[in-house]
Amino acid sequence: MRALAAGSLRAVWPRLMANFPEPVETRFGPAGLLRERISAGEPCDLFASASLDHPQTLLDAGKARRVLPFASNSLCLTVRSDRVREGEAWHALLNRDDLRIATSTPVADPSGDYAQLLFDRMGDAGERVRRRARALVGGRDSAPVPQGKMAAEWIIHSGQAEIFIGYASYAPALRQREGLTVITLPESVNPQAVYASAVITRQGQRLADFLRSDTAQAILREAGFGAYPGGEPPG
């Protein structure tokens, strides 16, 4: 079986596949670019996307048999610790002109799309933040994140920006990295990222079903992901 999966699933995927009874060859990347590859004819049995939109596009085009949500995520801010002032809130950090802001690349990478939605929900202040934000990872021509590094960690420690807007599922690991502070975003502005499988072949249905199983849901929850819409968290 062959799967294409969103890069944000890379860390948890080995644990998931260790509990799936069939061997799966998996390639990771930004979900928007993976969807383009499938649309262009690259074979796979299942596409695990960080956005519902890309599987739905394949379904609408007749290139997928079914779309099944299996997890959710949200956004957080990772900030260079020595640039955070005591008691400073998330919106104050984003509005400081002395702090450079980085995101993933919209359209190519759903994380970048969710960052744009965050800016929308911030109103006029969000427009100012949007103009300052730079898409530094997840694009067709972006520099690759070094192996073993998280995007936020690499962007900040390499001096490319002081703030990175990315997935909250990385927060527990990022909090263990020296020099980084993770800031939670309030639900009122924080987009919900819906992860969904596009079932491309009959074989892929088995993997899609597993991702919604109690076993897989427990693993995803331990890795920082939430329940999918309509799904109840295990336990």
XYZ file of C-alpha atoms in Angstrom:
235
model
C 0.000 0.000 0.000
C 1.243 3.502 -0.789
C 0.230 6.686 1.036
C 0.978 10.370 0.606
C 0.681 12.241 3.908
C 0.888 15.788 5.231
C 4.273 16.659 6.709
C 2.707 17.468 10.079
C 1.891 13.750 10.422
C 5.502 12.654 9.962
C 6.339 12.339 13.676
C 3.219 10.369 14.656
C 2.995 8.233 11.512
C 5.481 5.505 12.580
C 3.444 4.862 15.743
C 0.258 4.677 13.708
C 1.737 2.309 11.143
C 3.172 0.085 13.885
C -0.448 -0.693 14.775
C -1.686 -1.176 11.207
C -1.411 -4.794 9.992
C -0.190 -4.029 6.462
C 3.072 -2.483 5.214
C 2.605 1.080 3.983
C 5.108 3.039 1.913
C 4.594 6.694 2.816
C 5.851 9.943 1.291
C 5.382 13.210 3.188
C 5.036 16.786 2.014
C 2.847 19.902 2.034
C -0.712 18.703 1.414
C -1.434 21.194 -1.361
C 1.572 20.024 -3.344
C 0.719 16.363 -2.698
C -2.794 16.955 -4.030
C -1.293 18.421 -7.206
C 0.859 15.312 -7.631
C -2.170 13.027 -7.300
C -4.138 15.194 -9.734
C -1.258 14.849 -12.187
C -1.436 11.062 -11.969
C 0.974 9.998 -9.225
C -0.319 6.656 -7.886
C -1.240 6.171 -4.239
C -3.887 4.313 -2.278
C -4.578 6.982 0.330
C -3.868 10.695 0.754
C -3.801 11.950 4.366
C -4.242 15.716 4.208
C -4.038 18.461 6.837
C -7.000 20.135 5.134
C -10.398 18.823 4.137
C -10.313 20.968 0.984
C -7.622 19.013 -0.869
C -9.269 15.565 -0.517
C -12.599 17.143 -1.461
C -11.018 18.587 -4.618
C -9.867 15.101 -5.600
C -13.319 13.665 -4.877
C -15.016 16.358 -6.972
C -12.638 15.610 -9.839
C -13.390 11.887 -9.723
C -9.879 11.030 -8.484
C -10.948 9.796 -5.031
C -13.584 7.303 -3.938
C -14.367 8.829 -0.553
C -13.287 11.530 1.910
C -13.079 10.723 5.638
C -11.978 13.177 8.372
C -9.775 11.580 11.020
C -8.220 14.304 13.225
C -8.114 18.000 14.010
C -5.460 20.537 14.922
C -5.136 24.238 15.658
C -2.484 26.960 15.601
C -0.054 28.366 18.145
C 2.728 30.940 18.172
C 6.327 29.939 18.766
C 8.424 32.917 19.822
C 12.106 33.447 20.532
C 12.086 33.457 24.327
C 14.425 36.396 24.874
C 12.119 38.629 22.823
C 8.996 37.990 24.919
C 8.160 40.658 27.477
C 6.644 39.640 30.804
C 2.876 39.291 30.585
C 2.814 39.960 26.840
C -0.259 38.505 25.101
C -0.384 36.855 21.681
C -1.928 39.835 19.872
C 0.662 42.236 21.292
C 3.464 39.984 20.067
C 2.019 39.791 16.556
C 1.632 43.563 16.409
C 5.212 44.382 17.426
C 7.045 45.789 14.420
C 10.414 44.692 15.839
C 9.444 41.003 15.571
C 9.539 39.233 12.222
C 6.710 36.761 11.576
C 6.969 33.567 9.525
C 4.309 31.120 8.319
C 4.028 28.186 5.967
C 3.139 28.894 2.336
C -0.596 29.378 1.637
C -2.191 27.152 -1.043
C 0.813 24.803 -1.059
C 0.672 24.069 2.679
C -2.573 24.145 4.706
C -0.741 25.556 7.734
C -0.218 28.714 5.695
C -3.907 28.790 4.772
C -4.901 28.513 8.436
C -2.528 31.390 9.283
C -4.333 33.511 6.698
C -7.645 32.597 8.319
C -6.224 33.670 11.684
C -5.384 37.068 10.170
C -8.939 37.312 8.796
C -10.372 36.720 12.255
C -8.164 39.438 13.748
C -9.899 42.156 11.708
C -7.975 45.333 10.867
C -5.061 44.314 13.089
C -4.824 41.064 11.160
C -4.397 42.916 7.878
C -1.348 44.681 9.258
C 0.073 41.391 10.518
C -0.643 39.726 7.148
C 1.423 42.341 5.319
C 4.395 41.685 7.595
C 4.245 37.873 7.621
C 6.593 35.939 5.329
C 5.922 32.450 3.979
C 9.239 30.685 4.564
C 8.437 26.946 4.502
C 6.107 24.510 2.775
C 6.243 26.097 -0.680
C 7.326 24.731 -4.009
C 10.616 26.626 -3.837
C 11.039 26.889 -0.059
C 14.279 25.763 1.525
C 13.770 22.333 3.119
C 13.536 22.114 6.901
C 16.645 20.214 8.082
C 16.042 16.602 9.037
C 15.163 16.184 12.691
C 14.114 19.827 13.100
C 10.659 21.349 13.398
C 9.904 24.304 11.147
C 9.385 26.749 14.025
C 12.589 25.625 15.730
C 14.654 25.933 12.551
C 13.189 29.276 11.428
C 13.754 30.933 14.812
C 17.120 29.421 15.715
C 18.519 30.173 12.243
C 17.596 33.839 12.650
C 15.013 34.044 9.874
C 12.185 35.278 12.150
C 11.300 35.733 15.808
C 7.743 34.349 15.583
C 6.458 31.299 13.724
C 2.748 30.554 13.335
C 2.256 26.809 13.085
C 0.366 23.769 14.301
C -0.373 23.358 18.004
C 0.369 19.624 17.785
C 4.062 20.590 17.798
C 3.703 22.610 21.020
C 4.739 19.889 23.526
C 7.953 19.172 21.610
C 8.688 22.864 20.986
C 8.374 23.612 24.702
C 11.272 21.224 25.273
C 13.563 23.212 22.960
C 15.775 25.761 24.645
C 15.137 29.380 23.737
C 11.569 28.912 22.497
C 8.301 30.018 24.083
C 4.966 28.632 22.862
C 1.906 30.873 23.091
C -1.610 29.399 22.915
C -4.137 31.207 20.715
C -7.722 31.695 21.958
C -10.460 29.583 20.392
C -12.292 32.697 19.187
C -9.622 33.365 16.558
C -7.918 29.988 16.269
C -8.891 28.083 13.100
C -9.705 24.393 13.369
C -7.586 22.348 11.005
C -9.517 19.282 9.827
C -7.353 16.353 8.726
C -8.987 14.054 6.193
C -8.174 11.019 4.090
C -8.881 10.844 0.403
C -9.465 7.170 -0.344
C -7.989 6.651 -3.788
C -8.272 2.852 -4.090
C -10.207 0.059 -2.429
C -7.033 -0.931 -0.565
C -6.741 2.606 0.816
C -10.125 2.261 2.511
C -8.592 -0.108 5.064
C -6.043 2.502 6.095
C -8.687 5.248 6.193
C -10.823 3.098 8.490
C -7.846 2.432 10.752
C -7.107 6.168 11.123
C -10.618 6.581 12.597
C -10.284 3.569 14.921
C -9.999 3.853 18.703
C -6.374 2.705 18.528
C -5.329 5.348 16.010
C -7.362 8.078 17.710
C -5.617 7.412 21.028
C -2.216 7.658 19.337
C -3.179 10.887 17.586
C -4.493 12.381 20.822
C -1.236 11.552 22.614
C 0.627 13.287 19.786
C -1.304 16.529 20.272
C -4.071 16.139 17.695
C -7.771 16.532 18.450
C -10.825 14.529 17.488
C -12.212 14.882 13.995
C -15.536 16.699 13.514
C -18.300 14.314 14.453
C -15.879 11.972 16.159
C -15.634 11.467 19.885
C -12.213 11.438 21.527
C -11.374 7.951 22.826
C -11.640 7.218 26.507
